[in-house]
Coordinates of C-alpha atoms in Angstrom, one line a residue:
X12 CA -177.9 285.4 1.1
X13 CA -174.8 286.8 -0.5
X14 CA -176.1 290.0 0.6
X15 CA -176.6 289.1 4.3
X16 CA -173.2 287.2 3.8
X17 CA -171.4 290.8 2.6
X18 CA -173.3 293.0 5.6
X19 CA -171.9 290.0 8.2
X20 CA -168.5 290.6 6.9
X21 CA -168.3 293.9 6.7
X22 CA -168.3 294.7 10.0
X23 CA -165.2 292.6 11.3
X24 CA -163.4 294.0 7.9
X25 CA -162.0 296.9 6.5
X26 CA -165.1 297.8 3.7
X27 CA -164.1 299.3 0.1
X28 CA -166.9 300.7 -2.1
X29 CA -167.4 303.3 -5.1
X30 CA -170.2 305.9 -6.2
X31 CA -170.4 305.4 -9.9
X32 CA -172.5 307.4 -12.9
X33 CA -173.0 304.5 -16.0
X34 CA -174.4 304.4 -19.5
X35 CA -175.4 301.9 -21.9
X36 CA -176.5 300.9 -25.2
X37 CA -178.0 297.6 -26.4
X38 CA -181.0 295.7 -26.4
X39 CA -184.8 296.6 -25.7
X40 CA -184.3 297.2 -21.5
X41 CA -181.2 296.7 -20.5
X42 CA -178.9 299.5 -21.2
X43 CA -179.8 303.2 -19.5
X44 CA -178.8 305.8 -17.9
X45 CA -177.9 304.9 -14.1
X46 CA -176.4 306.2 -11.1
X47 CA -175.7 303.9 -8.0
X48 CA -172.6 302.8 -5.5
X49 CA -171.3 299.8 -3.9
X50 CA -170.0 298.7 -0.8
X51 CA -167.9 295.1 -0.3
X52 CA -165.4 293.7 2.1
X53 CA -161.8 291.9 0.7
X54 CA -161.8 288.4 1.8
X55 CA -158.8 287.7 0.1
X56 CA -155.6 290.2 -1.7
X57 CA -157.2 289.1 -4.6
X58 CA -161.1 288.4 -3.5
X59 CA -163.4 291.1 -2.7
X60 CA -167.1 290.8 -2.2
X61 CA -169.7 293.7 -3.1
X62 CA -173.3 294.7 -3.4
X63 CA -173.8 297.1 -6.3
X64 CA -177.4 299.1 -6.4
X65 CA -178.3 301.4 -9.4
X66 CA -180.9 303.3 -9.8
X67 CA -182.0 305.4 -13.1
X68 CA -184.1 304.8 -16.5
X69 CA -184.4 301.8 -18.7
X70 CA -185.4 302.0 -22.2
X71 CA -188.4 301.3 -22.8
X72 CA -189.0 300.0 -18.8
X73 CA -188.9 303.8 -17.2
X74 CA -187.6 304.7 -13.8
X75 CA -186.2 301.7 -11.7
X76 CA -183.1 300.3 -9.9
X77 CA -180.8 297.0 -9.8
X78 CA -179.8 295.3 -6.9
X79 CA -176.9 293.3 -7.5
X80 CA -174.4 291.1 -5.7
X81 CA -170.7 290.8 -7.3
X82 CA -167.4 288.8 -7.4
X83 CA -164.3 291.3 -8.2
X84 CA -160.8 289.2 -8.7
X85 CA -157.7 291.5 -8.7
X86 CA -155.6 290.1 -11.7
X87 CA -152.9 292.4 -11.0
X88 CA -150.5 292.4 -8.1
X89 CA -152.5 294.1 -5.1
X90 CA -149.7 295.9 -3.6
X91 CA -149.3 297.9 -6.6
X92 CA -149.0 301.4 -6.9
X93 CA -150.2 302.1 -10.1
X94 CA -153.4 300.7 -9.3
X95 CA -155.9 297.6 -9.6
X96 CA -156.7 295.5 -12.2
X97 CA -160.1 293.6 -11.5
X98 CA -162.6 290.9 -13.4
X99 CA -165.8 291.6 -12.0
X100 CA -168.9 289.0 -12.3
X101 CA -172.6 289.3 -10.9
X102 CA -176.2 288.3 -11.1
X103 CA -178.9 290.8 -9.4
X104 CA -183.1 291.5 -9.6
X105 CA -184.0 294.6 -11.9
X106 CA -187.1 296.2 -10.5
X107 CA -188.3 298.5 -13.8
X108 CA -191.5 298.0 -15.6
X109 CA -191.6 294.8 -13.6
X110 CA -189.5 292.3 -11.7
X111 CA -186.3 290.3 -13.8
X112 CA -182.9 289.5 -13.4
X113 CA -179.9 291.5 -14.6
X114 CA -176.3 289.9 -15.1
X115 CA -173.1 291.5 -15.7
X116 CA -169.9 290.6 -16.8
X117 CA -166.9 293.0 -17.4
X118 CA -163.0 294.8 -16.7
X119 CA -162.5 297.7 -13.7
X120 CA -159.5 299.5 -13.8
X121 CA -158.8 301.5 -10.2
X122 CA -156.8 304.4 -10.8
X123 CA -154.4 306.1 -7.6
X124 CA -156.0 309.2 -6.4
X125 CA -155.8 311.0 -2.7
X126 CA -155.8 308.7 -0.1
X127 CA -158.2 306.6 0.7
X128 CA -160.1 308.1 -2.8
X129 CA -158.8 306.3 -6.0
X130 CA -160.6 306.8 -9.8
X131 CA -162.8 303.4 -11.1
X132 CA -163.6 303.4 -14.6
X133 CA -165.6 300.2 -15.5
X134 CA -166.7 298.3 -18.7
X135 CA -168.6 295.3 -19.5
X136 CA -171.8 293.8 -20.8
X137 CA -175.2 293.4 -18.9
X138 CA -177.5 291.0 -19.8
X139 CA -180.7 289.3 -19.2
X140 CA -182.0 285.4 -19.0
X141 CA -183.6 286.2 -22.7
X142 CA -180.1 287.2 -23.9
X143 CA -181.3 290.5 -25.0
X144 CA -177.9 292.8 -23.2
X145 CA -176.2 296.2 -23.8
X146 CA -172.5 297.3 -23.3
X147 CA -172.2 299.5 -20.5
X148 CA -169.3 302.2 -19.0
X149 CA -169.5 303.3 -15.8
X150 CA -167.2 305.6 -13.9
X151 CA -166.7 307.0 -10.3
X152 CA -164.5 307.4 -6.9
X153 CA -164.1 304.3 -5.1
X154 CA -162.7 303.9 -1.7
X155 CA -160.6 300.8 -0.1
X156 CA -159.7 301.8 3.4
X157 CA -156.8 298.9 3.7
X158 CA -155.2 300.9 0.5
X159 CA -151.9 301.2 1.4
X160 CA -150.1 304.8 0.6
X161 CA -146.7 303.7 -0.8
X162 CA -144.0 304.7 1.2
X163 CA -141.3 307.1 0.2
X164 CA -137.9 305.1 -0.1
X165 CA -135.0 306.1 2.7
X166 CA -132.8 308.7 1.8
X167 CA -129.1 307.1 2.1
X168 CA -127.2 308.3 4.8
X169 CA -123.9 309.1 3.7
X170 CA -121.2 307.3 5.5
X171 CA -118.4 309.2 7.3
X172 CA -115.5 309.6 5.9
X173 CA -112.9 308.0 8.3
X174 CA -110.4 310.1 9.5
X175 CA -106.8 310.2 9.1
X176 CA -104.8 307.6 10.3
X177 CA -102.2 309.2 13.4
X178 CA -98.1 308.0 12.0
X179 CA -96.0 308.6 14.6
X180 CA -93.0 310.1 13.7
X181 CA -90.1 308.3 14.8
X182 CA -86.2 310.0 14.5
X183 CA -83.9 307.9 12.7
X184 CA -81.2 307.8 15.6
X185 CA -79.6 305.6 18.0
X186 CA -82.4 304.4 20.7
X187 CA -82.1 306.8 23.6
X188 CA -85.5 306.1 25.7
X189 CA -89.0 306.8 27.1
X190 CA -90.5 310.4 26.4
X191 CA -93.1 311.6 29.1
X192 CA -94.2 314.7 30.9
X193 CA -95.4 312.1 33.6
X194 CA -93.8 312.6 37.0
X195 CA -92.4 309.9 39.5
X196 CA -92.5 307.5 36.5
X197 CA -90.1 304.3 37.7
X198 CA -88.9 301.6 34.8
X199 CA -88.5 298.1 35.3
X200 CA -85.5 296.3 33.3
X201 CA -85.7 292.6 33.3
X202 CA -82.8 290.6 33.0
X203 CA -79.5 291.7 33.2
X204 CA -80.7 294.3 35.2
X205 CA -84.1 292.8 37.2
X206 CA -84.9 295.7 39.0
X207 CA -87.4 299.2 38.8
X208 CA -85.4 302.4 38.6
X209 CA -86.2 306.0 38.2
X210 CA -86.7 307.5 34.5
X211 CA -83.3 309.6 33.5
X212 CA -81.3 306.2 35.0
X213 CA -83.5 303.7 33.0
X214 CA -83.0 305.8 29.9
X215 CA -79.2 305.3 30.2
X216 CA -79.5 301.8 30.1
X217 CA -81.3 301.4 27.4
X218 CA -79.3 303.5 25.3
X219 CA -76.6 301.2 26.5
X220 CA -78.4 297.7 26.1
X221 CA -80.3 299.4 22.5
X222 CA -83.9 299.3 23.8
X223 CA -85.5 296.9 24.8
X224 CA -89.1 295.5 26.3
X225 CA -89.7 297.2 29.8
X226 CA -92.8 297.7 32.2
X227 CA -93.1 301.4 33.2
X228 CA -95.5 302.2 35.9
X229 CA -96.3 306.6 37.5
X230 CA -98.5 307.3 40.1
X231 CA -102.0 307.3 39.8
X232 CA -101.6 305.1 36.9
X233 CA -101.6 301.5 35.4
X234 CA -98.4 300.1 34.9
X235 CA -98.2 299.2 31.4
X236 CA -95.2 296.7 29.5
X237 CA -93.5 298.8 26.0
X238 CA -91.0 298.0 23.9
X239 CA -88.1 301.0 23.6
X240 CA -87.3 301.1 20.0
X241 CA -85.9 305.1 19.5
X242 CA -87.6 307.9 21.2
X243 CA -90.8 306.2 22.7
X244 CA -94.0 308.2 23.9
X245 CA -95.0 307.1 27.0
X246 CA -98.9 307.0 27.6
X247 CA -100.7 305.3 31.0
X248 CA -104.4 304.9 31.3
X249 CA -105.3 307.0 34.8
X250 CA -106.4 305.0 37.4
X251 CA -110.0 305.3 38.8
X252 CA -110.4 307.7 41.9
X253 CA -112.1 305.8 44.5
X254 CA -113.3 306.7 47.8
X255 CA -113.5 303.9 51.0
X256 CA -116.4 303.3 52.8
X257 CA -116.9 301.5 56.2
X258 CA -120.3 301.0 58.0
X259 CA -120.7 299.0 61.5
X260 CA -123.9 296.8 61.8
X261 CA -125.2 294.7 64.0
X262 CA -124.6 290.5 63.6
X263 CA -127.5 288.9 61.5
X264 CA -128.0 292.3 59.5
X265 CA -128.8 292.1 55.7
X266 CA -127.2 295.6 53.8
X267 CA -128.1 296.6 50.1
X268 CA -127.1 299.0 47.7
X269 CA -129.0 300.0 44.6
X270 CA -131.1 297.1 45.4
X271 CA -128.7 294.8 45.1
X272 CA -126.8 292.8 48.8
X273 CA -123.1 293.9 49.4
X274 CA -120.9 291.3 52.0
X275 CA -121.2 292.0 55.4
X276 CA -118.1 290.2 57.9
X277 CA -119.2 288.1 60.5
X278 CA -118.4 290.7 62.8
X279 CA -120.6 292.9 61.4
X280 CA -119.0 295.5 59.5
X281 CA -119.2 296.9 55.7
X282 CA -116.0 297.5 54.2
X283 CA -116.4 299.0 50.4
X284 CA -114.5 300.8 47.7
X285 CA -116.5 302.8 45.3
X286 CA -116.5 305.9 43.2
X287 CA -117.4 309.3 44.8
X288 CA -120.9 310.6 45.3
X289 CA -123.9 309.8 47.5
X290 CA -123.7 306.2 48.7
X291 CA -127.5 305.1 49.5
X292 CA -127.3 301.8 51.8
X293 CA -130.4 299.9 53.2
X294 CA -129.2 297.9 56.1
X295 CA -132.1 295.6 57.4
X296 CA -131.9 293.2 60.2
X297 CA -132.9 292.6 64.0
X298 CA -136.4 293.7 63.7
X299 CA -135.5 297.2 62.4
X300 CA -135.0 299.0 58.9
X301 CA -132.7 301.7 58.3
X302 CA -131.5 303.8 55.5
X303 CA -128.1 305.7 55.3
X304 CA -127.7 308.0 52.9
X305 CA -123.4 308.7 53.0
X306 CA -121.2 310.6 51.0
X307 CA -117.7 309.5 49.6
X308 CA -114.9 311.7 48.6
X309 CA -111.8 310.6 46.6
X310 CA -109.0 308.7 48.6
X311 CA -111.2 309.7 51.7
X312 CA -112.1 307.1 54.1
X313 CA -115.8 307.8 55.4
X314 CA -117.3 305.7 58.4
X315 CA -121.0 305.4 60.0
X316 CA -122.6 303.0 62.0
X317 CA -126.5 301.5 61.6
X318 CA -128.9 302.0 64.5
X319 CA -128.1 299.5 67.4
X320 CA -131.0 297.0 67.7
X321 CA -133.9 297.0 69.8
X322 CA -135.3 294.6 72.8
X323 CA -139.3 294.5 72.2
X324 CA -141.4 294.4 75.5
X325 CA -145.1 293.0 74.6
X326 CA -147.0 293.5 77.8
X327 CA -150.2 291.4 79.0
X328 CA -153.1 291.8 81.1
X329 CA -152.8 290.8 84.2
X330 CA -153.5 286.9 85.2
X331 CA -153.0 286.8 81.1
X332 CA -150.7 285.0 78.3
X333 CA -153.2 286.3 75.3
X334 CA -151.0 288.9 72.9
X335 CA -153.3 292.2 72.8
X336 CA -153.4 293.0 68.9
X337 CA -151.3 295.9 69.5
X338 CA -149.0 293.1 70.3
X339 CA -149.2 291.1 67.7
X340 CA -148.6 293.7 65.5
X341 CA -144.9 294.7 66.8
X342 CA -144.1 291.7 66.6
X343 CA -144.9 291.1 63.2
X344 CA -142.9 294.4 62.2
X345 CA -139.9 292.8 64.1
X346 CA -140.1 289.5 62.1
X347 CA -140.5 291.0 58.7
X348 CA -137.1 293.2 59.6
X349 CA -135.5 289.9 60.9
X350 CA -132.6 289.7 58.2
X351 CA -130.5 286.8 59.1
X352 CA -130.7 287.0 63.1
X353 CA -132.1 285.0 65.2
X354 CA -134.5 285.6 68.5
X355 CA -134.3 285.0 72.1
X356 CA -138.1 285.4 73.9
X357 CA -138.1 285.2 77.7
X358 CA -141.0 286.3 79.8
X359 CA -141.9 287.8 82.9
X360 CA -144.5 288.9 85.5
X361 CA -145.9 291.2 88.2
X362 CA -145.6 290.0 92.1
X363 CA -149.4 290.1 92.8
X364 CA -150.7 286.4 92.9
X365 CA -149.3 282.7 93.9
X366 CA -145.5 282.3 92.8
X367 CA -146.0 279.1 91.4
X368 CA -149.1 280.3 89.4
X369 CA -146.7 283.4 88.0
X370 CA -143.9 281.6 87.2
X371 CA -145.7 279.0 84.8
X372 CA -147.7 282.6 83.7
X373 CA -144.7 283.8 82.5
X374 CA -143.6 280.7 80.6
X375 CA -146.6 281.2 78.9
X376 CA -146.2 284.3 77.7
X377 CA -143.0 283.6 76.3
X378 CA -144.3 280.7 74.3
X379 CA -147.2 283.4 73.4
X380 CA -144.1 285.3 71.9
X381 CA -142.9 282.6 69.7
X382 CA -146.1 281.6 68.3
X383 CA -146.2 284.9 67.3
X384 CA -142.8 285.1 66.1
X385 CA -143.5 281.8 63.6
X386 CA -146.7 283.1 62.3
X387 CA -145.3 286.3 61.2
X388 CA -142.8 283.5 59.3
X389 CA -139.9 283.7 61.4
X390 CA -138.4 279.7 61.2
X391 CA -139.1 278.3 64.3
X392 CA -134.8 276.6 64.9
X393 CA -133.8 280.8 64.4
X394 CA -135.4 281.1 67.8
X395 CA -134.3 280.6 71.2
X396 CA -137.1 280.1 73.9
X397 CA -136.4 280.2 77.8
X398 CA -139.5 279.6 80.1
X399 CA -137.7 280.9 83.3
X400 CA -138.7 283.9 84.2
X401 CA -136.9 287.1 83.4
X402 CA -135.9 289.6 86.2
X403 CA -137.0 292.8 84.9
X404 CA -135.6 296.2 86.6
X405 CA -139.2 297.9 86.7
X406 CA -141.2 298.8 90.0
X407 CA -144.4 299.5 87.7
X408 CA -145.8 296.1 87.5
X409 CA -147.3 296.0 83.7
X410 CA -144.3 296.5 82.7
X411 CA -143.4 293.5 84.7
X412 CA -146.3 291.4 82.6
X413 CA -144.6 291.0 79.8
X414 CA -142.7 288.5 76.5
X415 CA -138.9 289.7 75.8
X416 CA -137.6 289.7 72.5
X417 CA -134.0 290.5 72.1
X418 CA -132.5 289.8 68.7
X419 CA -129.2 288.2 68.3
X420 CA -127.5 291.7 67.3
X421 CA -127.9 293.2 70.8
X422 CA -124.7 294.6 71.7
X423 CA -122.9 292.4 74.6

């Protein structure tokens, strides 16, 4: 059973075994020359399983083999590198001369060799149910696949030496102002004087007044608040270059950039500051889907406008309010580009027939639209029906046979 047991194991585990060479000396039968191996599965750090088979001569018995499950319990700490320190315990048949039972107990020492290949020399005592036994060393390679390698320890990575620390050298004189190769640079002096002034004119005043806190501000810079205590370098952080963009829409249009939306007026237009380069916008919205790819230059101003929207004409068969699937399909490409507007459907038909039968034809074909319009999951209050008829400037009549969609973006 323990057999089965070890066999059942072993194949959801990580096995460990040895090929081993022993020798004994002792009592009539149980001592020998053998050769043989093992193979076990760990079910704990500490616990492994095995099933040992020898095979060689037994005094006095002749040629035969052993077949004999084991217990091996690691004493020593498992994650060692040194090696493995087991007790090892087991009770097997002996098939030589006849059919008995062999017991051993003993020591196994598992010395590190190459990976996964360590060194197992083994000692104990076999022994049989008459008590007759013999002392027995056996020795051999043994294998544990979950054998870790230890791992070399981090070499320390020196830390950098930090550098120098920058002492500004100030003169020991009377304070006489702001130092800069900046150009343009204006001061502001707050009280007495409460007001900005050019550079060479601030620095007279504060050799007058003896320095002093006040904000400084150049072109093309941030304004930044010092204190003047001597000669004072002036340093101010750039200021970003930024180009403008504008983009006209249409009302109801949704726009994005790098996936994300940007704010659109109600009138429609895209007004945005941003860095320079290629400005991708996707500008979605009254049944249509555009992208604009626009550069922007520094301090440069670039404009565009979005396609204007479409009106959608769905025509009919004549004497018919039924959308062809043609049909059906525009307008579900119009509804998916929606955005935020909204849709007016009218409709409209061909002379041919009774007027009143016509006029309650084209009603139809309106509503045709809207159903439409709502299944493609347009809301139903974003859209405007009218069920009289729409004049149409068309002499071919099935263009005359037709549903209307204009989205709310049309241009007036």
């Amino acid at each position: 059973m323990l057999a089965m047991l070890l066999g059942m194991m072993a194949l959801a585990a990580a096995p460990h075994g040895d090929l081993h060479v022993s020798g004994g000396v002792g009592a009539e039968g149980s001592g020998g020359a053998l050769a043989g191996g093992s193979l076990g599965v760990r079910v704990h750090p500490r616990l492994r399983g095995t099933l040992r088979i020898d095979g060689g001569l037994f005094p006095d018995f002749g040629p035969g083999f052993t077949a004999r499950p084991e217990l091996r319990f690691t004493v020593s700490d498992p994650s060692a590198v040194w090696g493995r320190f087991d007790l090892v315990g087991g009770l097997g048949p002996r098939i030589a001369g006849g059919v008995g039972e062999l017991g051993f107990a003993g020591i196994a020492l598992d010395v590190p060799g190459p990976r996964p290949l360590d060194l197992r020399v083994e000692g104990g005592y076999l022994f049989d149910r008459n008590g007759l036994g013999a002392a027995v060393l056996a020795i051999g390679p043994v294998f544990d696949v979950r054998r870790k390698q230890p791992e070399p320890e981090p070499e320390p990575i020196p830390e950098p030496e930090p550098p120098a620390p920058v002492v500004a050298e100030v003169p020991d004189t009377e304070p006489d102002g702001i130092v800069t190769d900046l150009e343009g640079v204006e001061v502001w002096l707050p009280h007495p004087v409460c007001r900005w002034m050019p550079l060479d004119e601030a620095n007279k005043l504060l050799q007058e007044l003896g320095g002093g806190e006040v904000q400084v501000a150049a072109p093309g810079h941030r304004s930044r608040w010092l204190t003047v205590d001597g000669q004072t370098p002036l340093s101010l952080m750039p200021l970003a270059k930024i180009g403008s963009l504008v983009v006209v829409t249409a009302v109801g249009d949704r726009v994005e950039l790098d996936g994300a939306p940007v704010a659109v007026n109600e009138d429609g237009v895209l007004m945005l500051s941003t860095k320079p380069g290629l400005v991708v916008l996707e500008v979605v919205g009254n049944g249509r889907r555009e992208t604009l790819e626009l550069p922007v230059a520094a301090e440069v101003t670039t404009w565009a406008r979005a396609r204007s929207p479409q009106t959608l004409h769905v025509t009919f068969p004549a004497d018919s309010a039924v959308l062809s699937t043609r049909g059906l399909r525009e307008i579900e490409a119009i509804a998916k580009a929606r955005g935020d507007a909204r849709f007016t459907v009218e409709g409209s038909f061909s002379p041919e027939g009774d007027l009143v039968r016509n006029r309650a034809l084209a009603a139809d074909r309106a509503r045709a639209g809207v159903a439409a319009l709502v299944a493609a999951g347009v809301p139903e209050d974003q859209i405007d029906l009218i069920t009289e008829p729409k004049q149409i400037d068309s002499t071919d009549w099935r263009v005359l046979r037709a549903a209307v969609i204009t989205p709310s973006g049309m241009p007036r």
